[in-house]
mmCIF file of C-alpha atoms in Angstrom:
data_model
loop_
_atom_site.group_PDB
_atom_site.id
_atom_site.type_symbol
_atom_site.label_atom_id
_atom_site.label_comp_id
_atom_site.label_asym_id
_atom_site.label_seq_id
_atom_site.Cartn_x
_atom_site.Cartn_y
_atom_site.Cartn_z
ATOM 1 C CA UNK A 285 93.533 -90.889 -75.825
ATOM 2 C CA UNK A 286 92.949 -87.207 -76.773
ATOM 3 C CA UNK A 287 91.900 -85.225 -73.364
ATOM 4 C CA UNK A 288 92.271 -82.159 -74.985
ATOM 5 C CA UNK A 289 89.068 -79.917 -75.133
ATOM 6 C CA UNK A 290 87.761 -79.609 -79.120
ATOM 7 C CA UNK A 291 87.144 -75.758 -79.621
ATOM 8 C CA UNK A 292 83.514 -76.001 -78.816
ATOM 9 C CA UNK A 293 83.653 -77.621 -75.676
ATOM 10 C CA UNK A 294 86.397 -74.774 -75.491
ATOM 11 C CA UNK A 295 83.884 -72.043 -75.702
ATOM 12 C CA UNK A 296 81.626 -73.541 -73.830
ATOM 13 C CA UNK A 297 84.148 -74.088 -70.314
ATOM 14 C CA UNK A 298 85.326 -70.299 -70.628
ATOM 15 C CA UNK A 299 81.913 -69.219 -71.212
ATOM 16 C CA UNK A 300 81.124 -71.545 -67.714
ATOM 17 C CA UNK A 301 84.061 -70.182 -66.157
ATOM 18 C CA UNK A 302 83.180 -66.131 -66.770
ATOM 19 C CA UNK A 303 79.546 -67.019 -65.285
ATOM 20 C CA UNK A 304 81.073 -68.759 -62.169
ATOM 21 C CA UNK A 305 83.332 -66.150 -61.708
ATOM 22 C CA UNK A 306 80.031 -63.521 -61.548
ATOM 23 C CA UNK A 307 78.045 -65.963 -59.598
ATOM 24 C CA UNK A 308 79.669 -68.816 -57.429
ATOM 25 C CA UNK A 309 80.353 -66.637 -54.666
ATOM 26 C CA UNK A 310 76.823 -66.527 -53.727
ATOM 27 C CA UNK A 311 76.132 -70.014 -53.127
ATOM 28 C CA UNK A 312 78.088 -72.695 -50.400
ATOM 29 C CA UNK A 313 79.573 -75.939 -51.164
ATOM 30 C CA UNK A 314 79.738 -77.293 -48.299
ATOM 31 C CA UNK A 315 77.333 -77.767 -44.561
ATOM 32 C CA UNK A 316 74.012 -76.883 -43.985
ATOM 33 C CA UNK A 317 73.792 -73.695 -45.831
ATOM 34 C CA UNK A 318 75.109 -75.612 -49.295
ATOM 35 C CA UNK A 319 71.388 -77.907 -48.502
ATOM 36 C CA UNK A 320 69.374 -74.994 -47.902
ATOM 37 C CA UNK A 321 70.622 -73.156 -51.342
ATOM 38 C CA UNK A 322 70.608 -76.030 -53.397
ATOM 39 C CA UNK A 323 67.062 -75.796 -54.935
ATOM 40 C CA UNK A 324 68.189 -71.820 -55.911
ATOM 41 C CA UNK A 325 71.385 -73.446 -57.301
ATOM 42 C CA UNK A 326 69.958 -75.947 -59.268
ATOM 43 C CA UNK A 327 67.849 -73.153 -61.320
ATOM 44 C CA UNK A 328 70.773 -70.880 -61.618
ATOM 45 C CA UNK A 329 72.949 -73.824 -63.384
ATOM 46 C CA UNK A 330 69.440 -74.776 -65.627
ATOM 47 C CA UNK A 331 68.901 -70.907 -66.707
ATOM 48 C CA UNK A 332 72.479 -70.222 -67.292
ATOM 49 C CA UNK A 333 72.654 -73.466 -69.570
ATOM 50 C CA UNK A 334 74.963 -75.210 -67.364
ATOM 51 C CA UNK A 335 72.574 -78.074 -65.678
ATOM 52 C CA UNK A 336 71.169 -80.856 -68.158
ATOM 53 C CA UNK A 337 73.223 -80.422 -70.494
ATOM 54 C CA UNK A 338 73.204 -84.125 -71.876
ATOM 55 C CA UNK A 339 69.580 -85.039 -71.269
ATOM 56 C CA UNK A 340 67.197 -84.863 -74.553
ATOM 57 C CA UNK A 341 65.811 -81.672 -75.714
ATOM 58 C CA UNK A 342 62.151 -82.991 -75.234
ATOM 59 C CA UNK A 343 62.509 -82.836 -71.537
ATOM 60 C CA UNK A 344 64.266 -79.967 -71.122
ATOM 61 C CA UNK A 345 67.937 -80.764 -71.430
ATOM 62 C CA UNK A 346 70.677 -79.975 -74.537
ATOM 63 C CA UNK A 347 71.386 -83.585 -75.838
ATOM 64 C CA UNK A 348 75.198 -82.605 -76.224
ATOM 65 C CA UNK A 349 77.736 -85.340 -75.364
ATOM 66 C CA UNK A 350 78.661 -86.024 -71.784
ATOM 67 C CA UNK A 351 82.011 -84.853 -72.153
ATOM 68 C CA UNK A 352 79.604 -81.384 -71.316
ATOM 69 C CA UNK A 353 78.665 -83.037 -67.474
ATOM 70 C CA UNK A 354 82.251 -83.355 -66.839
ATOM 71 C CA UNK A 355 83.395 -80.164 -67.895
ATOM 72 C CA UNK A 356 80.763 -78.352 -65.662
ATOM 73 C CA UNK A 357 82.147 -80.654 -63.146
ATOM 74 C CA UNK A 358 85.471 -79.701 -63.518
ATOM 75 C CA UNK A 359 84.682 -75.970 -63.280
ATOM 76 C CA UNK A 360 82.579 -76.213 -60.776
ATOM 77 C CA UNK A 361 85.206 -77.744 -58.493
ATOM 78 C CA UNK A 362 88.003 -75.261 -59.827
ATOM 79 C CA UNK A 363 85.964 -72.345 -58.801
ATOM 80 C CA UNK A 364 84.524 -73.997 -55.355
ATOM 81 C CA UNK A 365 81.276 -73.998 -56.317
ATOM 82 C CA UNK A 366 78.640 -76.056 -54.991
ATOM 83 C CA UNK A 367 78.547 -79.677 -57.165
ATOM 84 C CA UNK A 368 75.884 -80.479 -59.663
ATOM 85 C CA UNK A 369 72.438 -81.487 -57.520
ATOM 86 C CA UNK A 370 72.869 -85.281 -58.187
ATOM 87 C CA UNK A 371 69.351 -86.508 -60.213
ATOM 88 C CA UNK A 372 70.907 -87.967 -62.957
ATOM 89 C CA UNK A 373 70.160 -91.495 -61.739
ATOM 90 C CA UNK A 374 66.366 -90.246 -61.455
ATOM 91 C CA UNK A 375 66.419 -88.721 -64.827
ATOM 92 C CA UNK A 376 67.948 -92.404 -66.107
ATOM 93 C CA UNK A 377 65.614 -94.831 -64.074
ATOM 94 C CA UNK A 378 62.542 -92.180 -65.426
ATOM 95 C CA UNK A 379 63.394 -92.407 -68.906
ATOM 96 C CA UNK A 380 64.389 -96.171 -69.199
ATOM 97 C CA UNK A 381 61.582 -97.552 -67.463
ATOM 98 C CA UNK A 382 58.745 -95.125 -67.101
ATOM 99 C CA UNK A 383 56.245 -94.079 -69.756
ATOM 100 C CA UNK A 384 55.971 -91.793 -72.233
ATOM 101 C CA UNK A 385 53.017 -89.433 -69.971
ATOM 102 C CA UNK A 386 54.887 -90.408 -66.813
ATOM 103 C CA UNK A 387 58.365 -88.540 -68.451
ATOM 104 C CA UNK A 388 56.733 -85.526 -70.134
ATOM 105 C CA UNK A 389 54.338 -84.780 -67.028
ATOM 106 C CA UNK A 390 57.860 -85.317 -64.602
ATOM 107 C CA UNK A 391 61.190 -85.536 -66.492
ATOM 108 C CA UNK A 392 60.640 -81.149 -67.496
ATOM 109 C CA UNK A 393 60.363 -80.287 -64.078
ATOM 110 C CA UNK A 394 63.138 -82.663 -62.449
ATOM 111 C CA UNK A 395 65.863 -81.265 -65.185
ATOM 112 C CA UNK A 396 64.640 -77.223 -64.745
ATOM 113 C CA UNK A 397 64.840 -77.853 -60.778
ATOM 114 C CA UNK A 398 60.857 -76.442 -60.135
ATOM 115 C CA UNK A 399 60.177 -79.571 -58.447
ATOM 116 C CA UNK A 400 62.535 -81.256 -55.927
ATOM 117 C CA UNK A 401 62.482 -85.051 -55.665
ATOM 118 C CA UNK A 402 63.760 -87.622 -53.427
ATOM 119 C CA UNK A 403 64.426 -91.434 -53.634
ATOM 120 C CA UNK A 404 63.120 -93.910 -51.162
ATOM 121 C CA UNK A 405 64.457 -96.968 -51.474
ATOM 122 C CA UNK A 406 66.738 -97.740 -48.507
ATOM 123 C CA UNK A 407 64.772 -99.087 -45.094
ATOM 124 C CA UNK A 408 65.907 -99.575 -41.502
ATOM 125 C CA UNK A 409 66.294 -103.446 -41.971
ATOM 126 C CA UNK A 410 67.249 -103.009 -46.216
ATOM 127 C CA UNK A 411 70.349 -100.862 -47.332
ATOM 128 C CA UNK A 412 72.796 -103.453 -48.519
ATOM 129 C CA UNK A 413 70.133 -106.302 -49.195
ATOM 130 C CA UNK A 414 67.273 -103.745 -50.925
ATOM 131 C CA UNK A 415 65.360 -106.757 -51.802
ATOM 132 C CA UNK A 416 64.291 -107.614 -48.165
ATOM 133 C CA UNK A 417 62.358 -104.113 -48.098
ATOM 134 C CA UNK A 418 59.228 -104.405 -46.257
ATOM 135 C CA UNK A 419 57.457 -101.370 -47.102
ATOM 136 C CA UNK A 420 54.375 -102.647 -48.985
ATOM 137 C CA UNK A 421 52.037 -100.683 -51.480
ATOM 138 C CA UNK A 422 48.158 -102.025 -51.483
ATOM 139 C CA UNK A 423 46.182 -101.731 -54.390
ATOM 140 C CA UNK A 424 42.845 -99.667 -53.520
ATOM 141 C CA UNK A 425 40.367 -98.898 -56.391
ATOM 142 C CA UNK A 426 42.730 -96.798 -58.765
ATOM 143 C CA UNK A 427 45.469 -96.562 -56.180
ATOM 144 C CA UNK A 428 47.783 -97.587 -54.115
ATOM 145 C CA UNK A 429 48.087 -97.202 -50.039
ATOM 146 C CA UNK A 430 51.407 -97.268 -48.735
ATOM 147 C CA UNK A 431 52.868 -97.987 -45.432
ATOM 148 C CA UNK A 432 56.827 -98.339 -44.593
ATOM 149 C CA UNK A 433 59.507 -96.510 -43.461
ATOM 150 C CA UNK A 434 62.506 -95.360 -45.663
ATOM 151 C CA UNK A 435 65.679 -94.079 -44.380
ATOM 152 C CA UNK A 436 68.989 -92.053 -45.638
ATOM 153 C CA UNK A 437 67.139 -90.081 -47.943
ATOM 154 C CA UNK A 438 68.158 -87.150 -49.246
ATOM 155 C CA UNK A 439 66.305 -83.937 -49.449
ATOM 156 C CA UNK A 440 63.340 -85.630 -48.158
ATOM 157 C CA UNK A 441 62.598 -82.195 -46.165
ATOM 158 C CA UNK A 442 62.208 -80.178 -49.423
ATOM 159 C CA UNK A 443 60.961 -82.909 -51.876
ATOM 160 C CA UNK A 444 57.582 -82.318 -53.944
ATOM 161 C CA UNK A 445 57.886 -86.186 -54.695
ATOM 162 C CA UNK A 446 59.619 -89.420 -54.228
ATOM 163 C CA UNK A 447 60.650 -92.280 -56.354
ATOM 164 C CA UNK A 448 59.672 -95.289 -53.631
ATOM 165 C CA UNK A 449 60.092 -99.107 -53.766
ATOM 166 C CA UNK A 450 57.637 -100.738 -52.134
ATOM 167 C CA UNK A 451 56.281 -104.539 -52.358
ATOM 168 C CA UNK A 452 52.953 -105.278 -54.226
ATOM 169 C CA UNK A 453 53.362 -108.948 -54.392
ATOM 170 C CA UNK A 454 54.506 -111.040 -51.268
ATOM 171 C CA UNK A 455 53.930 -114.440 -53.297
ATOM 172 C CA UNK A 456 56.663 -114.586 -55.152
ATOM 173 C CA UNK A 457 60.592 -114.195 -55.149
ATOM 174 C CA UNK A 458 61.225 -111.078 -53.206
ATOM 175 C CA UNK A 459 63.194 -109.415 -55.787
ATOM 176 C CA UNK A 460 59.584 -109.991 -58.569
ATOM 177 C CA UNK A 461 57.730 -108.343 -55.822
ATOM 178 C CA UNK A 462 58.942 -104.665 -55.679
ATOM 179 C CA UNK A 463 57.297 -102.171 -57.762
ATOM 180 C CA UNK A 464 57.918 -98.090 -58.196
ATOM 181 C CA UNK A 465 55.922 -95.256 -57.507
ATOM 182 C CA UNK A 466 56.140 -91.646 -57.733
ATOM 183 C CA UNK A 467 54.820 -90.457 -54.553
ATOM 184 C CA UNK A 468 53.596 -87.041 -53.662
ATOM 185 C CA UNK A 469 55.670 -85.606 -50.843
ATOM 186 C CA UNK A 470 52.995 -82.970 -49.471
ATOM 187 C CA UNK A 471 50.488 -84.975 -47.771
ATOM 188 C CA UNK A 472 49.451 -85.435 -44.395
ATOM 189 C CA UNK A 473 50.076 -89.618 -44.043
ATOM 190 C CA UNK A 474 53.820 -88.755 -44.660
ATOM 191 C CA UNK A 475 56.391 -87.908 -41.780
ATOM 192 C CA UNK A 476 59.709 -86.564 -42.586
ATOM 193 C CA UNK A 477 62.485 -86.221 -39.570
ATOM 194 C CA UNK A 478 65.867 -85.312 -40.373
ATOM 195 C CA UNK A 479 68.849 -86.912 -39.805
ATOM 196 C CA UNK A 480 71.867 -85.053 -38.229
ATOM 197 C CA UNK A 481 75.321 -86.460 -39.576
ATOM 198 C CA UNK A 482 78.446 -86.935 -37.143
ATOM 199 C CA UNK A 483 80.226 -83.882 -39.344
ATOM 200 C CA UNK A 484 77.294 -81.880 -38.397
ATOM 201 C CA UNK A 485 75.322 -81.884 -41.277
ATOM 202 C CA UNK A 486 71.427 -81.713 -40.143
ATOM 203 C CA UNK A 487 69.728 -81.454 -43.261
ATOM 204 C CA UNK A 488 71.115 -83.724 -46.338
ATOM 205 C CA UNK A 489 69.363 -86.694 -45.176
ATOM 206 C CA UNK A 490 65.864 -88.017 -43.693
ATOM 207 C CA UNK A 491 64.297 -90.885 -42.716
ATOM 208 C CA UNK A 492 60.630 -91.101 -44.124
ATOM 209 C CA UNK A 493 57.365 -92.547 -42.574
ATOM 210 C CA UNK A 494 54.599 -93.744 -44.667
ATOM 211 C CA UNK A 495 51.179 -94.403 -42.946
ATOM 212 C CA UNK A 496 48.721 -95.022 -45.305
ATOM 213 C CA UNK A 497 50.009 -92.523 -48.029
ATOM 214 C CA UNK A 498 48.177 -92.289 -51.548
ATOM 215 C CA UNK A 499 49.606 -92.743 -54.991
ATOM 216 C CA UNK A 500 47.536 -93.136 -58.211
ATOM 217 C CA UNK A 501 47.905 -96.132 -59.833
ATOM 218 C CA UNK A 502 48.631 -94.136 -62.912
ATOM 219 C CA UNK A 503 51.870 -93.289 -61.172
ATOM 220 C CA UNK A 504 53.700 -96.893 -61.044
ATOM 221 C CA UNK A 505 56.817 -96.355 -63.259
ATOM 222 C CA UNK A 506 56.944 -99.723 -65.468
ATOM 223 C CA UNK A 507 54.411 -102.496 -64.589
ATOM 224 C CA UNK A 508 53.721 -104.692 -61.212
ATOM 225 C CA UNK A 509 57.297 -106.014 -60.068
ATOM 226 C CA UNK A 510 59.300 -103.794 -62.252
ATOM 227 C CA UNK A 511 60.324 -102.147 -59.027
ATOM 228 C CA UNK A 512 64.086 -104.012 -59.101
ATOM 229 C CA UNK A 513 64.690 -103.535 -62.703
ATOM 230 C CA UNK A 514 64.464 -99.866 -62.139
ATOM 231 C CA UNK A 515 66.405 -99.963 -58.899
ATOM 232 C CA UNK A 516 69.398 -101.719 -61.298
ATOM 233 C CA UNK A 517 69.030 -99.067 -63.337
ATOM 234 C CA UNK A 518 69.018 -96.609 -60.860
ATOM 235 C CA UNK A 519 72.248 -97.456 -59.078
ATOM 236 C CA UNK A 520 74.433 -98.901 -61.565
ATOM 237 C CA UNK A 521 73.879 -94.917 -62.937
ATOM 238 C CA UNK A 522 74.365 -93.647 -59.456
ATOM 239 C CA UNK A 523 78.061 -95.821 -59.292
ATOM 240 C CA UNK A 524 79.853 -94.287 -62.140
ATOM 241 C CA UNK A 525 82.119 -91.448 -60.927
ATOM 242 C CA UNK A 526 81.972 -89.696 -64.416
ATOM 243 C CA UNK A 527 78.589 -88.735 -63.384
ATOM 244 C CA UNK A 528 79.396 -87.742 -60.153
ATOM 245 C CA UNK A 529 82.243 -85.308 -60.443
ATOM 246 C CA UNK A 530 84.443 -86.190 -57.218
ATOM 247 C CA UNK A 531 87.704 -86.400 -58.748
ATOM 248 C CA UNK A 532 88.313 -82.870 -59.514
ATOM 249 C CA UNK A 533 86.829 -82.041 -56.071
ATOM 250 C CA UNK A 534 89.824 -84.565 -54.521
ATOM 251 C CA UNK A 535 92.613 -83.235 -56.368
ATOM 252 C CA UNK A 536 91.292 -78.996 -55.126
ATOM 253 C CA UNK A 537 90.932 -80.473 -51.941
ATOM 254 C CA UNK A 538 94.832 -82.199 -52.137
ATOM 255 C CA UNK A 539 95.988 -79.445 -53.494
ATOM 256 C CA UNK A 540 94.695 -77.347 -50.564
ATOM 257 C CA UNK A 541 96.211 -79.489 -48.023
ATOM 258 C CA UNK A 542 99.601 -79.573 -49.314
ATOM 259 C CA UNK A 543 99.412 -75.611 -49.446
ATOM 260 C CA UNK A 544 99.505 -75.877 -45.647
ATOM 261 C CA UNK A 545 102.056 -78.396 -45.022
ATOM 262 C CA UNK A 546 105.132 -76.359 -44.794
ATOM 263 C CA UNK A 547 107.019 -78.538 -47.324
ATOM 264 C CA UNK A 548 106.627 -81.813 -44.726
ATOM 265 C CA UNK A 549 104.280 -84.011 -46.773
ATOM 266 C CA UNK A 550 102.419 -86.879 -44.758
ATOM 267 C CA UNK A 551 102.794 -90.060 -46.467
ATOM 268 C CA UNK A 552 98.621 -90.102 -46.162
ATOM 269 C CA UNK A 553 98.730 -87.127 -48.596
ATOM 270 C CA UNK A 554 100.929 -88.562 -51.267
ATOM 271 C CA UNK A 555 99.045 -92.045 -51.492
ATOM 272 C CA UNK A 556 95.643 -89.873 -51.535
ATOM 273 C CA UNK A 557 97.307 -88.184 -54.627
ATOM 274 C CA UNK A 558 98.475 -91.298 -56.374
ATOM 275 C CA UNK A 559 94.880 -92.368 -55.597
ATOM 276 C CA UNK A 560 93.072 -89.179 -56.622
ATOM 277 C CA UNK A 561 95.209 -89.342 -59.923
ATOM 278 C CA UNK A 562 94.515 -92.829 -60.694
ATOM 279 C CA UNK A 563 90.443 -92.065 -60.101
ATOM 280 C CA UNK A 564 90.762 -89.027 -62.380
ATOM 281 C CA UNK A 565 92.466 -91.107 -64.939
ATOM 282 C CA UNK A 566 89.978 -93.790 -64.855
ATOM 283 C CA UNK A 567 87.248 -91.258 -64.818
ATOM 284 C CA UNK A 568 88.215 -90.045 -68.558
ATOM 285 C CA UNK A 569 88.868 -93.475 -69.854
ATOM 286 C CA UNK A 570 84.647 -94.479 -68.552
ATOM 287 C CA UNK A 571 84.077 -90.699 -70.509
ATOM 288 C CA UNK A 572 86.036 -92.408 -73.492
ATOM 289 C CA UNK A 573 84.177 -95.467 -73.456
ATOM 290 C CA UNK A 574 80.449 -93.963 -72.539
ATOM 291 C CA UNK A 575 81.368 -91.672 -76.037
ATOM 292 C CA UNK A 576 81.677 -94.766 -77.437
ATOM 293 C CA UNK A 577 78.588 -96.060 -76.810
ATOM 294 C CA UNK A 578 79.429 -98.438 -74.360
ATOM 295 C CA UNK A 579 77.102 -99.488 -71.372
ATOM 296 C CA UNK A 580 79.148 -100.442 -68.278
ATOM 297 C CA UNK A 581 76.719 -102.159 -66.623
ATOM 298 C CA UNK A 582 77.741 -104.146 -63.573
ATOM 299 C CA UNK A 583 81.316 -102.675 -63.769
ATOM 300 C CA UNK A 584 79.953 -99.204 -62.137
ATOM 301 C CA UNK A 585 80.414 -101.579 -59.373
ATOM 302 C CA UNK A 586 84.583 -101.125 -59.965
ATOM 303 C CA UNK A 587 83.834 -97.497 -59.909
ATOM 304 C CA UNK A 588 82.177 -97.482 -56.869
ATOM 305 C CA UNK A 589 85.149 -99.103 -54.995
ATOM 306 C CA UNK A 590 87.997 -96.797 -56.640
ATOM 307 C CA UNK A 591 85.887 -94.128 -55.328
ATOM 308 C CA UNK A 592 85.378 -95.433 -51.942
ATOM 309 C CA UNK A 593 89.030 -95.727 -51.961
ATOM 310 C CA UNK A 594 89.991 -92.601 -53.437
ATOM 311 C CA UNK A 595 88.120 -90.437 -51.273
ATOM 312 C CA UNK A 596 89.067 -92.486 -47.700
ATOM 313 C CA UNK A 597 92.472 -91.890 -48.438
ATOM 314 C CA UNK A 598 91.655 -88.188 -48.855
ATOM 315 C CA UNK A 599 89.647 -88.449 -45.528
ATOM 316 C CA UNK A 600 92.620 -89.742 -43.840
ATOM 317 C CA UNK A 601 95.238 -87.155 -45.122
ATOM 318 C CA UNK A 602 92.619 -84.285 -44.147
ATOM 319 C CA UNK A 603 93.321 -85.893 -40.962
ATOM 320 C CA UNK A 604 97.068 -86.306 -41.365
ATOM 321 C CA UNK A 605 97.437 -82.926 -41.880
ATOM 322 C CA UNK A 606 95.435 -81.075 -39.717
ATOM 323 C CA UNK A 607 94.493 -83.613 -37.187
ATOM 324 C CA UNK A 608 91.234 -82.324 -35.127
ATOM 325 C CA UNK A 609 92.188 -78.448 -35.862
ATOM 326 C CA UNK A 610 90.631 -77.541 -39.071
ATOM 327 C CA UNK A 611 86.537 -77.864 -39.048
ATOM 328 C CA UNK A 612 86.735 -78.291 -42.958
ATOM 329 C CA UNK A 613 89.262 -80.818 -43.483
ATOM 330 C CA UNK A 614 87.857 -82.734 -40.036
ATOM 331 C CA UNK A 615 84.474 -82.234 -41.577
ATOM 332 C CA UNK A 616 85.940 -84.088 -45.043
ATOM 333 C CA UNK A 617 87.596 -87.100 -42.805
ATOM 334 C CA UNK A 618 84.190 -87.938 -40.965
ATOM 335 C CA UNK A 619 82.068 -87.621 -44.383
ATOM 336 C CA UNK A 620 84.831 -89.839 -46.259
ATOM 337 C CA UNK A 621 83.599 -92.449 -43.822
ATOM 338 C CA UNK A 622 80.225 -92.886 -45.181
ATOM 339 C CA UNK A 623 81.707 -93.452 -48.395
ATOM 340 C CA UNK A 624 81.666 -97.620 -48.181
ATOM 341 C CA UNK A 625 78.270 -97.656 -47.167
ATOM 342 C CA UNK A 626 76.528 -95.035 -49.110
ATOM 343 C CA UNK A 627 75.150 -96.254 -53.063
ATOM 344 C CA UNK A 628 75.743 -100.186 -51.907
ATOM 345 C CA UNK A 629 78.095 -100.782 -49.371
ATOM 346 C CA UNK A 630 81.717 -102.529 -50.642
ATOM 347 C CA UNK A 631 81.309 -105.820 -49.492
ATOM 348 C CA UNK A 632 77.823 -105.843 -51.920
ATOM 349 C CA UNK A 633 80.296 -104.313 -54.242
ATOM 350 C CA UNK A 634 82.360 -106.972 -54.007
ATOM 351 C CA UNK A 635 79.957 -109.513 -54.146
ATOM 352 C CA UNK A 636 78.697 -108.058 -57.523
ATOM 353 C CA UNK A 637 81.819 -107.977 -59.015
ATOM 354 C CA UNK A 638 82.877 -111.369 -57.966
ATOM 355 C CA UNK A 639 79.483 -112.865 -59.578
ATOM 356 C CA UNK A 640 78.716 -110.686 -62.177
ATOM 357 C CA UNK A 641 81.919 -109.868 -63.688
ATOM 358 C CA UNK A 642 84.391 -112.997 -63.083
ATOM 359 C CA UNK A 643 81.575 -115.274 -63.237
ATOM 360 C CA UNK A 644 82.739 -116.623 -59.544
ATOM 361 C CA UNK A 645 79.716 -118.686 -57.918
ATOM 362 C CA UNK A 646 78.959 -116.255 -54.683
#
């Protein structure tokens, strides 16, 4: 395979690297200050033609190939720049399964960044097993009342609306009875309290009360009990690292670390290189393939665990190296953590792959 760039996607990463240099230096990548910029960020990417770049045309985006996403990813990590706001598993679970008045009145405004969203589908007593969600959505007159409670969402406390879950049928297998709304943020019958994270981090995720919130009927994306097709959609997107952009962010942050070494490498660090090399690797062979037109389906699941991996070994040599001394790399170690449980925890992973994939009766 052919890595090289082809002169336009050429032109296109200098041009991205000239505005970066002009502009990155105003925004954070990193802590509470990256969260409270991010909105601002998001319309600085969009106007400088650097954010959408492989969504259609008719919604606001370029249509080019996503070999585009991963160069802005790239650069963005090469210059320390603040990542890519992560809605492309929105924009996907929109525009497969909602319809044609729901995407133009929603998918414009997601891509251009004027209106922040937030997904709710996680609750208290369903992360790993989403279909035993108990927040429920009642059908009154020509809407919907909502009560639940959703948890580990992000940007809940700047959201104009959310993508929820909720269950509209309790008479039938609990994975026919979820259906999907799109759920104004800004009204009094939802509560949003933060969530402060053990590196610190107060404001990247909420947990989310609804108590009798109202949603038109109009607004349920697909019909009644579509709710888990979308949510399939949804994270099988969210699991494949070429849309996510981590492994250039490893290998800057590797590279970093083994700046301050003094020319004694931890064993921790060279694995997490072997690893971060590997990911990066496997990264442009999914780009390859997605070119290709092929749909990965339940193998995002693979992803998901190399990129657990990948980034716990880089947690653990930020720790090698700098034990409990450096904020940032300490700060990296504690978030790496997360990393099994957040978008499906391993074991579900596992599970998934084990069933879906070898055909193994689990």
């Amino acid at each position: 395979m052919d890595f090289r760039d082809s002169p336009e996607e050429a032109a296109f990463r200098d041009r991205l690297r000239t505005w970066l240099a002009d502009n990155a230096a105003s925004f954070k990548a990193s802590g509470d200050e990256y969260w409270a910029q991010q909105g601002t960020w998001h319309q600085a990417l969009y106007a400088a033609g650097f954010f959408g770049t492989s969504w259609p045309k008719e919604f606001g985006g370029q249509e080019l190939a996503p070999v585009y996403d991963v160069i802005v990813d790239e650069e963005l990590a090469r210059a320390g720049a603040p990542p890519r706001p992560s809605l492309g598993y929105l924009v996907v679970g929109l525009g497969h399964h909602g319809s044609k008045e729901l995407q133009q009145r929603f998918l414009p405004g997601m891509i251009k960044g004027t209106e922040r969203w937030c997904q709710g589908f996680s609750e208290p007593g369903a992360g790993s097993d989403l279909a035993s969600l108990i927040t429920t959505a009642t059908r009154d007159g020509d809407n919907y009342i909502i009560n639940g409670h959703k948890i580990w969402t992000s940007y809940s406390d700047v959201a104009d609306w959310c993508l929820v879950l909720a269950r509209t049928d309790m008479d039938v297998a609990r994975h026919k009875g979820i259906s999907a709304f799109i759920v104004s943020m800004h009204q009094d019958s939802i509560e949003q309290r933060p969530l402060q994270m053990i590196n610190g981090v107060t404001t990247e995720f909420g947990q989310v009360t609804f108590d009798g919130a109202v949603v038109p009927a109009s607004h349920m994306v697909g019909e009644p009990g579509d709710g888990w097709r979308l949510a399939m959609t949804v994270v099988s997107h969210e699991r494949e690292p070429s849309t996510l952009g981590y492994s250039a962010r490893y290998g800057k942050l590797l590279r970093e670390m083994a700046s301050r070494t003094g020319g004694e490498v931890p064993d921790e660090l060279t694995w997490a290189a072997v690893q971060a090399e590997m990911l990066r690797l496997h990264v442009r062979r999914r780009l390859s393939e997605q070119l290709d037109g092929i749909n990965h389906g339940p193998q995002g699941s693979l992803d998901k665990l190399l990129m657990t991996w990948v980034e716990q070994s880089v947690g653990h040599a930020a720790l090698a190296v700098s034990g409990t001394r450096d904020p940032e790399l300490l700060s990296a170690y504690l978030y790496s953590r997360a990393q099994s449980v957040m978008g499906g925890t391993s074991q579900i992973q596992k599970n998934i792959i084990a069933s879906r994939i070898l055909g193994l009766g689990v």
